[in-house]
Amino acid sequence: MTISSSPKLTKGGIVLIDPETAQVQRVIALQYNAESLKRELKSQESGGDAGADRAEPTRFKGPAVETISFEADLDATDQLEFPDQNAAAVAYGIAPQIALLESLSQPSSAQLGKVNSQASSGTLEIAPMLAPLLLLVWGAGRVIPVKLTSFSVTEEAFDPALNPIHAKASLSLRVLTVDDLGFASKGGSLFMTYLQNREQLAAKAQPASLSTLGVTGV
């Protein structure tokens, strides 16, 4: 028996849950973890504008607006080395994985058909089509409710049937907070846990003294 000393790799991914029941609908694991994750936070402040002549002390009116973006690599090379075990990759390359990510950005054909049927039957008010709630899972400490704001894919290599076999997918996400989801919802609870985890991490940072900054008091 061979014992490997390498740690088990945790994959990042996206989980789709029912926004009303919080039941897991689908789990999407990234084939390869992104090499970088760009996060941008913009504070929500009440009071004066950034371009005003006089600045006011910071008064938060809600959680920061956080955006997350990353690139995901998709590749069928490994599967194509073992065609007998990977019939779907042989037949379609990575087209199914691309289509799955694309589906996060638009309603399903069934939803569109239902709306059309309602319109044809004379329904006066048609409710917008509710999408699943997305959770970005990046390790156990980061389970974050998000909204997909943009998706793009660059298909870079193809098989003889023009199925894509290598591609880069770019995803931009906006973190959904209790302002967006409410405290009582599953998504709101997950955001609060995410925020508390960040606060606990901040508390673990090595404290510095004023002397480190070259001053004895303020």
Coordinates of N, CA and C in Angstrom, one line a residue:
M1 N 0.8 -1.2 0.0 CA 0.0 0.0 0.0 C 0.9 1.2 0.0
T2 N 0.6 2.2 -0.9 CA 1.3 3.4 -1.0 C 0.6 4.5 -0.1
I3 N 1.4 5.2 0.7 CA 0.9 6.2 1.6 C 1.5 7.6 1.1
S4 N 0.6 8.5 0.7 CA 1.1 9.8 0.2 C 1.1 10.8 1.3
S5 N 2.2 11.6 1.3 CA 2.3 12.6 2.3 C 1.6 13.9 1.9
S6 N 1.2 13.9 0.6 CA 0.6 15.2 0.1 C -0.8 15.4 0.7
P7 N -1.1 16.6 1.1 CA -2.4 16.9 1.7 C -3.5 16.8 0.6
K8 N -4.7 16.4 1.0 CA -5.8 16.3 0.1 C -6.2 17.7 -0.3
L9 N -6.3 17.9 -1.6 CA -6.6 19.3 -2.2 C -8.1 19.5 -2.1
T10 N -8.4 20.6 -1.4 CA -9.8 21.1 -1.3 C -10.1 21.9 -2.6
K11 N -11.2 21.6 -3.2 CA -11.5 22.4 -4.4 C -12.5 23.5 -4.1
G12 N -12.3 24.6 -4.8 CA -13.3 25.7 -4.7 C -14.4 25.4 -5.7
G13 N -15.5 26.1 -5.4 CA -16.7 25.9 -6.3 C -17.9 26.8 -6.0
I14 N -19.0 26.5 -6.6 CA -20.2 27.2 -6.5 C -21.3 26.2 -6.1
V15 N -22.1 26.6 -5.1 CA -23.3 25.8 -4.7 C -24.5 26.6 -5.0
L16 N -25.5 25.9 -5.7 CA -26.8 26.5 -6.0 C -27.8 26.0 -4.9
I17 N -28.5 26.9 -4.2 CA -29.5 26.5 -3.3 C -30.8 27.2 -3.6
D18 N -31.9 26.5 -3.2 CA -33.2 27.1 -3.4 C -33.3 28.3 -2.5
P19 N -33.7 29.5 -3.0 CA -33.7 30.7 -2.2 C -34.8 30.7 -1.2
E20 N -35.8 29.8 -1.3 CA -36.9 29.8 -0.4 C -36.8 28.7 0.7
T21 N -36.3 27.5 0.2 CA -36.2 26.4 1.2 C -34.8 26.1 1.6
A22 N -33.8 26.8 1.0 CA -32.3 26.6 1.3 C -31.8 25.2 1.0
Q23 N -32.6 24.4 0.2 CA -32.1 23.1 -0.1 C -31.1 23.2 -1.2
V24 N -30.0 22.4 -1.1 CA -29.0 22.4 -2.1 C -29.5 21.8 -3.4
Q25 N -29.4 22.5 -4.5 CA -29.9 22.1 -5.8 C -28.7 21.5 -6.7
R26 N -27.5 22.0 -6.6 CA -26.4 21.5 -7.4 C -25.1 22.1 -6.8
V27 N -24.1 21.2 -7.0 CA -22.7 21.6 -6.5 C -21.9 21.6 -7.8
I28 N -21.2 22.8 -8.0 CA -20.2 22.9 -9.1 C -18.8 23.0 -8.6
A29 N -18.0 22.0 -8.7 CA -16.6 22.0 -8.3 C -15.8 22.5 -9.5
L30 N -14.9 23.4 -9.2 CA -14.0 23.9 -10.3 C -13.0 22.7 -10.6
Q31 N -12.7 22.6 -11.9 CA -11.8 21.5 -12.3 C -10.4 21.8 -11.7
Y32 N -10.0 23.0 -11.7 CA -8.7 23.5 -11.1 C -9.0 24.7 -10.3
N33 N -8.4 24.8 -9.2 CA -8.6 26.1 -8.4 C -7.9 27.2 -9.1
A34 N -8.5 28.4 -9.0 CA -8.0 29.6 -9.7 C -6.6 29.9 -9.0
E35 N -5.7 30.4 -9.8 CA -4.4 30.8 -9.3 C -4.5 32.1 -8.5
S36 N -5.5 32.9 -8.8 CA -5.6 34.2 -8.0 C -7.1 34.5 -7.9
L37 N -7.4 35.2 -6.8 CA -8.7 35.6 -6.5 C -8.7 37.1 -6.2
K38 N -9.3 37.9 -7.0 CA -9.3 39.4 -6.8 C -10.6 39.8 -6.0
R39 N -10.3 40.5 -4.9 CA -11.4 40.9 -4.0 C -11.3 42.4 -3.9
E40 N -12.4 43.1 -4.0 CA -12.5 44.6 -3.9 C -13.6 44.9 -3.0
L41 N -13.3 45.7 -1.9 CA -14.3 46.2 -1.0 C -14.5 47.7 -1.1
K42 N -15.7 48.2 -1.2 CA -16.0 49.6 -1.2 C -17.0 49.9 -0.1
S43 N -16.5 50.7 0.9 CA -17.4 51.0 2.0 C -18.6 51.7 1.7
Q44 N -19.7 51.5 2.4 CA -20.9 52.2 2.3 C -21.0 53.2 3.4
E45 N -20.9 54.5 3.1 CA -20.9 55.5 4.1 C -22.1 56.5 3.9
S46 N -22.5 57.0 5.0 CA -23.5 58.1 5.0 C -22.8 59.4 5.0
G47 N -23.5 60.5 4.5 CA -22.9 61.8 4.6 C -22.3 62.3 3.3
G48 N -21.2 63.1 3.4 CA -20.7 63.8 2.3 C -20.1 62.9 1.2
D49 N -20.0 63.4 0.0 CA -19.5 62.7 -1.2 C -18.0 62.8 -1.2
A50 N -17.4 61.9 -1.9 CA -15.9 61.8 -1.9 C -15.3 63.1 -2.5
G51 N -16.1 63.8 -3.5 CA -15.6 64.9 -4.1 C -15.9 66.3 -3.4
A52 N -16.6 66.2 -2.3 CA -17.0 67.4 -1.6 C -15.8 68.1 -1.0
D53 N -16.0 69.5 -0.8 CA -14.9 70.3 -0.2 C -14.6 69.9 1.2
R54 N -15.5 69.4 1.9 CA -15.3 69.1 3.3 C -15.6 67.6 3.5
A55 N -14.7 66.9 4.1 CA -14.9 65.4 4.4 C -15.5 65.3 5.8
E56 N -16.4 64.3 5.9 CA -17.0 64.0 7.2 C -16.3 62.7 7.8
P57 N -16.4 62.5 9.1 CA -15.9 61.3 9.7 C -16.7 60.1 9.1
T58 N -16.1 59.0 9.0 CA -16.7 57.8 8.4 C -17.9 57.3 9.3
R59 N -19.0 57.2 8.7 CA -20.2 56.7 9.4 C -20.8 55.6 8.4
F60 N -20.6 54.4 8.8 CA -21.1 53.3 8.0 C -22.6 53.2 8.0
K61 N -23.1 53.0 6.8 CA -24.6 52.8 6.7 C -24.9 51.3 6.4
G62 N -23.9 50.5 6.2 CA -24.2 49.1 5.9 C -22.9 48.4 5.6
P63 N -22.9 47.1 5.3 CA -21.7 46.3 5.0 C -21.1 46.9 3.7
A64 N -19.8 46.7 3.6 CA -19.1 47.1 2.3 C -19.7 46.3 1.1
V65 N -19.6 47.0 0.0 CA -19.9 46.3 -1.3 C -18.6 45.6 -1.7
E66 N -18.7 44.3 -1.7 CA -17.5 43.4 -2.0 C -17.8 42.7 -3.4
T67 N -16.8 42.8 -4.2 CA -16.8 42.1 -5.5 C -15.6 41.1 -5.5
I68 N -15.9 40.0 -6.1 CA -14.8 38.9 -6.3 C -14.8 38.5 -7.7
S69 N -13.6 38.4 -8.2 CA -13.4 37.9 -9.6 C -12.3 36.9 -9.7
F70 N -12.4 36.0 -10.6 CA -11.3 35.0 -10.8 C -11.5 34.3 -12.2
E71 N -10.4 33.6 -12.6 CA -10.5 32.9 -13.8 C -10.4 31.4 -13.5
A72 N -11.2 30.6 -14.2 CA -11.2 29.1 -14.0 C -10.7 28.5 -15.3
D73 N -9.7 27.6 -15.2 CA -9.3 26.8 -16.3 C -10.1 25.6 -16.5
L74 N -10.4 25.3 -17.7 CA -11.2 24.1 -18.1 C -10.3 23.3 -19.1
D75 N -10.1 22.1 -18.9 CA -9.3 21.3 -19.9 C -9.7 19.9 -19.9
A76 N -9.8 19.3 -21.1 CA -10.2 17.9 -21.3 C -9.0 17.0 -21.5
T77 N -7.8 17.5 -21.4 CA -6.6 16.7 -21.8 C -6.5 15.4 -21.0
D78 N -6.6 15.5 -19.7 CA -6.5 14.4 -18.8 C -7.6 13.3 -19.1
Q79 N -8.8 13.8 -19.3 CA -9.9 12.8 -19.6 C -9.7 12.1 -21.0
L80 N -9.1 12.9 -22.0 CA -9.0 12.3 -23.3 C -7.9 11.3 -23.3
E81 N -7.0 11.3 -22.3 CA -5.9 10.2 -22.2 C -6.5 8.9 -21.9
F82 N -7.7 8.9 -21.3 CA -8.4 7.6 -21.0 C -9.8 7.7 -21.5
P83 N -10.0 7.5 -22.9 CA -11.3 7.7 -23.5 C -12.3 6.7 -23.1
D84 N -11.9 5.5 -22.7 CA -12.9 4.5 -22.3 C -13.7 4.9 -21.0
Q85 N -13.0 5.6 -20.2 CA -13.6 6.1 -18.9 C -14.2 7.4 -19.0
N86 N -14.1 8.1 -20.1 CA -14.6 9.5 -20.2 C -15.3 9.7 -21.5
A87 N -16.4 9.0 -21.7 CA -17.1 9.1 -23.0 C -17.6 10.5 -23.3
A88 N -18.1 11.2 -22.2 CA -18.6 12.5 -22.4 C -17.5 13.5 -22.9
A89 N -16.3 13.4 -22.4 CA -15.2 14.3 -22.8 C -14.9 14.0 -24.3
V90 N -14.9 12.7 -24.6 CA -14.6 12.3 -26.0 C -15.7 12.9 -27.0
A91 N -16.9 12.8 -26.6 CA -18.0 13.3 -27.4 C -18.2 14.8 -27.5
Y92 N -17.9 15.4 -26.3 CA -18.3 16.9 -26.2 C -17.1 17.8 -25.7
G93 N -16.0 17.2 -25.4 CA -14.9 18.0 -24.8 C -15.3 18.6 -23.5
I94 N -15.1 19.9 -23.3 CA -15.5 20.6 -22.1 C -16.7 21.4 -22.3
A95 N -17.4 21.2 -23.4 CA -18.7 22.0 -23.7 C -19.7 21.8 -22.5
P96 N -19.9 20.6 -21.9 CA -20.8 20.5 -20.8 C -20.5 21.4 -19.6
Q97 N -19.2 21.5 -19.3 CA -18.8 22.3 -18.2 C -19.0 23.8 -18.5
I98 N -18.7 24.2 -19.7 CA -19.0 25.6 -20.1 C -20.5 25.9 -20.0
A99 N -21.3 25.0 -20.6 CA -22.7 25.2 -20.6 C -23.3 25.3 -19.2
L100 N -22.7 24.5 -18.2 CA -23.2 24.6 -16.8 C -22.9 25.9 -16.2
L101 N -21.7 26.5 -16.5 CA -21.4 27.8 -15.9 C -22.2 28.9 -16.6
E102 N -22.4 28.7 -17.9 CA -23.3 29.7 -18.6 C -24.7 29.7 -18.0
S103 N -25.2 28.6 -17.6 CA -26.6 28.5 -17.1 C -26.8 29.4 -15.8
L104 N -25.7 29.8 -15.2 CA -25.8 30.6 -14.0 C -26.2 32.0 -14.3
S105 N -26.1 32.4 -15.6 CA -26.4 33.8 -16.0 C -27.7 34.1 -16.7
Q106 N -28.5 33.0 -16.8 CA -29.8 33.3 -17.5 C -30.8 32.3 -17.1
P107 N -32.1 32.6 -17.3 CA -33.2 31.6 -16.9 C -33.2 30.4 -17.8
S108 N -33.8 29.3 -17.3 CA -33.8 28.1 -18.1 C -34.9 28.2 -19.2
S109 N -34.8 27.3 -20.2 CA -35.8 27.3 -21.3 C -37.2 27.0 -20.7
A110 N -37.2 26.2 -19.6 CA -38.5 25.8 -19.0 C -39.1 27.1 -18.4
Q111 N -38.3 27.9 -17.7 CA -38.8 29.1 -17.1 C -39.3 30.1 -18.2
L112 N -38.6 30.2 -19.3 CA -39.0 31.1 -20.4 C -40.3 30.6 -21.0
G113 N -40.4 29.3 -21.2 CA -41.6 28.7 -21.7 C -42.8 28.9 -20.8
K114 N -42.6 28.8 -19.5 CA -43.7 29.1 -18.6 C -44.2 30.5 -18.6
V115 N -43.2 31.5 -18.7 CA -43.6 32.9 -18.8 C -44.4 33.1 -20.1
N116 N -43.9 32.5 -21.2 CA -44.6 32.7 -22.5 C -46.1 32.2 -22.4
S117 N -46.2 31.0 -21.7 CA -47.6 30.4 -21.6 C -48.5 31.3 -20.7
Q118 N -47.9 31.9 -19.7 CA -48.7 32.8 -18.9 C -49.1 34.1 -19.6
A119 N -48.2 34.6 -20.4 CA -48.5 35.8 -21.2 C -49.6 35.5 -22.3
S120 N -49.5 34.3 -22.9 CA -50.4 33.9 -23.9 C -51.8 33.6 -23.3
S121 N -51.9 33.2 -22.0 CA -53.1 33.0 -21.4 C -53.8 34.2 -20.8
G122 N -53.1 35.4 -20.9 CA -53.7 36.6 -20.5 C -53.3 37.0 -19.1
T123 N -52.4 36.4 -18.5 CA -52.0 36.7 -17.1 C -51.5 38.2 -17.1
L124 N -52.1 39.0 -16.2 CA -51.8 40.4 -16.2 C -50.5 40.7 -15.6
E125 N -50.1 40.0 -14.5 CA -48.9 40.3 -13.8 C -48.0 39.0 -13.7
I126 N -46.9 39.1 -14.4 CA -46.0 37.9 -14.4 C -44.8 38.2 -13.5
A127 N -44.6 37.4 -12.5 CA -43.5 37.6 -11.5 C -42.2 37.3 -12.2
P128 N -41.1 38.1 -11.9 CA -39.8 37.8 -12.4 C -39.3 36.4 -12.1
M129 N -38.5 35.9 -12.9 CA -38.1 34.5 -12.7 C -37.0 34.4 -11.7
L130 N -37.2 33.8 -10.6 CA -36.3 33.7 -9.4 C -35.2 32.7 -9.7
A131 N -34.0 33.1 -9.6 CA -32.9 32.2 -9.8 C -32.4 31.6 -8.5
P132 N -31.7 30.5 -8.5 CA -31.2 29.9 -7.3 C -30.2 30.9 -6.6
L133 N -30.0 30.8 -5.3 CA -29.0 31.6 -4.6 C -27.7 30.9 -4.8
L134 N -26.7 31.7 -5.2 CA -25.3 31.1 -5.4 C -24.5 31.3 -4.2
L135 N -23.7 30.3 -3.8 CA -22.7 30.4 -2.8 C -21.4 30.1 -3.3
L136 N -20.5 31.0 -3.2 CA -19.1 30.8 -3.5 C -18.4 30.1 -2.3
V137 N -17.9 28.9 -2.5 CA -17.3 28.1 -1.5 C -15.8 28.1 -1.8
W138 N -15.0 28.7 -0.9 CA -13.5 28.8 -1.1 C -12.9 28.4 0.2
G139 N -13.0 27.1 0.5 CA -12.6 26.6 1.8 C -13.7 26.7 2.8
A140 N -13.5 26.0 4.0 CA -14.6 25.9 5.0 C -14.9 27.3 5.6
G141 N -13.9 28.2 5.6 CA -14.1 29.5 6.3 C -14.7 30.5 5.4
R142 N -14.9 30.2 4.1 CA -15.5 31.2 3.2 C -16.6 30.5 2.3
V143 N -17.8 30.6 2.9 CA -19.0 30.2 2.2 C -19.8 31.4 2.1
I144 N -19.8 32.0 0.9 CA -20.3 33.4 0.7 C -21.4 33.4 -0.3
P145 N -22.6 34.0 0.1 CA -23.7 34.2 -0.8 C -23.3 35.3 -1.8
V146 N -23.5 35.0 -3.1 CA -23.0 35.9 -4.2 C -24.0 36.0 -5.3
K147 N -23.8 37.0 -6.1 CA -24.6 37.2 -7.3 C -23.7 37.2 -8.5
L148 N -23.9 36.5 -9.5 CA -23.0 36.5 -10.7 C -23.3 37.8 -11.5
T149 N -22.3 38.6 -11.7 CA -22.5 39.9 -12.4 C -22.0 39.8 -13.8
S150 N -21.0 39.0 -14.1 CA -20.6 38.8 -15.5 C -19.9 37.5 -15.6
F151 N -20.0 36.9 -16.8 CA -19.3 35.7 -17.1 C -18.8 35.8 -18.6
S152 N -17.6 35.4 -18.8 CA -17.1 35.3 -20.1 C -16.2 34.1 -20.2
V153 N -16.1 33.5 -21.4 CA -15.3 32.3 -21.6 C -14.5 32.5 -22.9
T154 N -13.3 32.1 -22.9 CA -12.4 32.1 -24.1 C -12.0 30.6 -24.4
E155 N -12.6 30.1 -25.5 CA -12.3 28.8 -25.9 C -11.0 28.8 -26.7
E156 N -10.0 28.0 -26.3 CA -8.6 28.2 -26.8 C -8.2 27.0 -27.6
A157 N -8.8 25.9 -27.5 CA -8.4 24.7 -28.3 C -9.6 23.8 -28.6
F158 N -9.6 23.1 -29.7 CA -10.7 22.3 -30.1 C -10.3 20.9 -30.6
D159 N -11.2 20.0 -30.6 CA -11.0 18.7 -31.2 C -11.4 18.7 -32.6
P160 N -11.2 17.6 -33.4 CA -11.6 17.6 -34.8 C -13.0 17.9 -35.1
A161 N -13.9 17.7 -34.1 CA -15.3 18.0 -34.3 C -15.7 19.4 -33.8
L162 N -14.7 20.2 -33.5 CA -14.8 21.6 -33.0 C -15.4 21.7 -31.6
N163 N -15.4 20.6 -30.9 CA -15.7 20.8 -29.5 C -14.6 21.4 -28.7
P164 N -14.8 22.3 -27.8 CA -13.7 23.0 -27.1 C -13.1 21.9 -26.1
I165 N -11.8 22.0 -26.1 CA -11.1 21.0 -25.2 C -10.2 21.8 -24.2
H166 N -10.1 23.1 -24.4 CA -9.4 24.0 -23.4 C -10.0 25.3 -23.4
A167 N -10.2 25.9 -22.2 CA -10.9 27.2 -22.2 C -10.6 27.9 -20.8
K168 N -10.7 29.2 -20.8 CA -10.6 30.0 -19.6 C -11.9 30.7 -19.4
A169 N -12.5 30.5 -18.2 CA -13.8 31.2 -17.9 C -13.5 32.2 -16.8
S170 N -14.0 33.4 -17.1 CA -13.8 34.6 -16.1 C -15.2 34.8 -15.5
L171 N -15.2 34.9 -14.2 CA -16.4 35.1 -13.4 C -16.2 36.3 -12.5
S172 N -17.2 37.2 -12.5 CA -17.2 38.3 -11.5 C -18.5 38.2 -10.7
L173 N -18.3 38.3 -9.4 CA -19.4 38.0 -8.4 C -19.5 39.2 -7.5
R174 N -20.7 39.5 -7.0 CA -20.9 40.5 -6.0 C -21.4 39.8 -4.7
V175 N -20.8 40.0 -3.6 CA -21.2 39.4 -2.4 C -22.6 40.0 -2.0
L176 N -23.5 39.1 -1.6 CA -24.8 39.6 -1.1 C -24.8 39.6 0.4
T177 N -25.2 40.7 1.0 CA -25.1 40.9 2.4 C -26.5 40.9 3.0
V178 N -26.6 41.1 4.3 CA -27.9 41.2 5.0 C -28.7 42.3 4.5
D179 N -28.1 43.4 3.9 CA -28.9 44.4 3.3 C -29.7 43.9 2.1
D180 N -29.1 43.0 1.4 CA -29.7 42.4 0.2 C -30.7 41.3 0.5
L181 N -30.3 40.4 1.5 CA -31.0 39.2 1.7 C -31.9 39.2 3.0
G182 N -31.6 40.1 3.9 CA -32.2 40.1 5.2 C -31.6 39.2 6.2
F183 N -31.7 39.5 7.5 CA -31.1 38.7 8.5 C -31.7 37.3 8.7
A184 N -33.0 37.2 8.4 CA -33.7 35.9 8.7 C -33.5 34.9 7.6
S185 N -32.9 35.2 6.5 CA -32.8 34.3 5.4 C -31.5 33.4 5.6
K186 N -31.5 32.3 4.9 CA -30.3 31.5 4.9 C -29.1 32.2 4.4
G187 N -29.3 32.9 3.3 CA -28.2 33.7 2.7 C -27.7 34.8 3.7
G188 N -28.6 35.5 4.4 CA -28.2 36.5 5.3 C -27.4 35.8 6.5
S189 N -27.8 34.7 6.9 CA -27.1 34.0 8.0 C -25.7 33.6 7.5
L190 N -25.5 33.1 6.3 CA -24.2 32.8 5.8 C -23.3 34.0 5.6
F191 N -23.9 35.1 5.2 CA -23.1 36.3 5.2 C -22.6 36.7 6.6
M192 N -23.4 36.6 7.6 CA -23.0 37.0 8.9 C -21.9 36.1 9.4
T193 N -22.0 34.8 9.1 CA -20.9 33.8 9.4 C -19.6 34.2 8.7
Y194 N -19.7 34.5 7.4 CA -18.6 35.0 6.7 C -17.9 36.2 7.3
L195 N -18.7 37.2 7.6 CA -18.2 38.4 8.2 C -17.6 38.1 9.6
Q196 N -18.2 37.3 10.4 CA -17.6 36.9 11.7 C -16.3 36.2 11.5
N197 N -16.2 35.3 10.5 CA -14.9 34.6 10.3 C -13.8 35.6 9.9
R198 N -14.1 36.6 9.2 CA -13.1 37.6 8.8 C -12.7 38.4 10.1
E199 N -13.6 38.7 10.9 CA -13.3 39.4 12.2 C -12.4 38.6 13.1
Q200 N -12.7 37.3 13.1 CA -11.9 36.4 13.9 C -10.5 36.3 13.4
L201 N -10.3 36.3 12.0 CA -9.0 36.3 11.4 C -8.3 37.6 11.7
A202 N -9.0 38.7 11.7 CA -8.3 40.0 12.0 C -7.8 40.0 13.4
A203 N -8.5 39.4 14.3 CA -8.1 39.3 15.7 C -6.8 38.5 15.9
K204 N -6.5 37.6 15.0 CA -5.3 36.8 15.1 C -4.1 37.5 14.5
A205 N -4.2 38.6 13.9 CA -3.0 39.3 13.4 C -2.2 39.8 14.5
Q206 N -0.9 39.7 14.3 CA 0.1 40.1 15.4 C -0.1 41.6 15.7
P207 N -0.3 42.0 17.0 CA -0.5 43.4 17.3 C 0.8 44.2 17.2
A208 N 0.7 45.4 16.9 CA 1.9 46.3 16.9 C 1.8 47.3 17.9
S209 N 2.9 47.9 18.3 CA 3.0 49.0 19.3 C 3.2 50.3 18.6
L210 N 3.0 51.4 19.3 CA 3.2 52.7 18.8 C 4.7 52.9 18.5
S211 N 5.6 52.3 19.3 CA 7.0 52.5 19.1 C 7.4 51.9 17.8
T212 N 6.7 50.9 17.3 CA 7.0 50.3 16.0 C 6.9 51.4 14.9
L213 N 6.0 52.3 15.1 CA 5.7 53.4 14.2 C 6.6 54.6 14.5
G214 N 7.4 54.5 15.5 CA 8.3 55.7 15.8 C 7.7 56.8 16.6
V215 N 6.6 56.5 17.3 CA 6.0 57.5 18.1 C 5.7 56.9 19.5
T216 N 5.6 57.8 20.5 CA 5.4 57.4 21.8 C 3.9 57.6 22.3
G217 N 3.2 58.4 21.5 CA 1.8 58.6 21.9 C 1.1 59.3 20.7
V218 N -0.3 59.3 20.8 CA -1.1 60.0 19.8 C -2.1 60.9 20.5

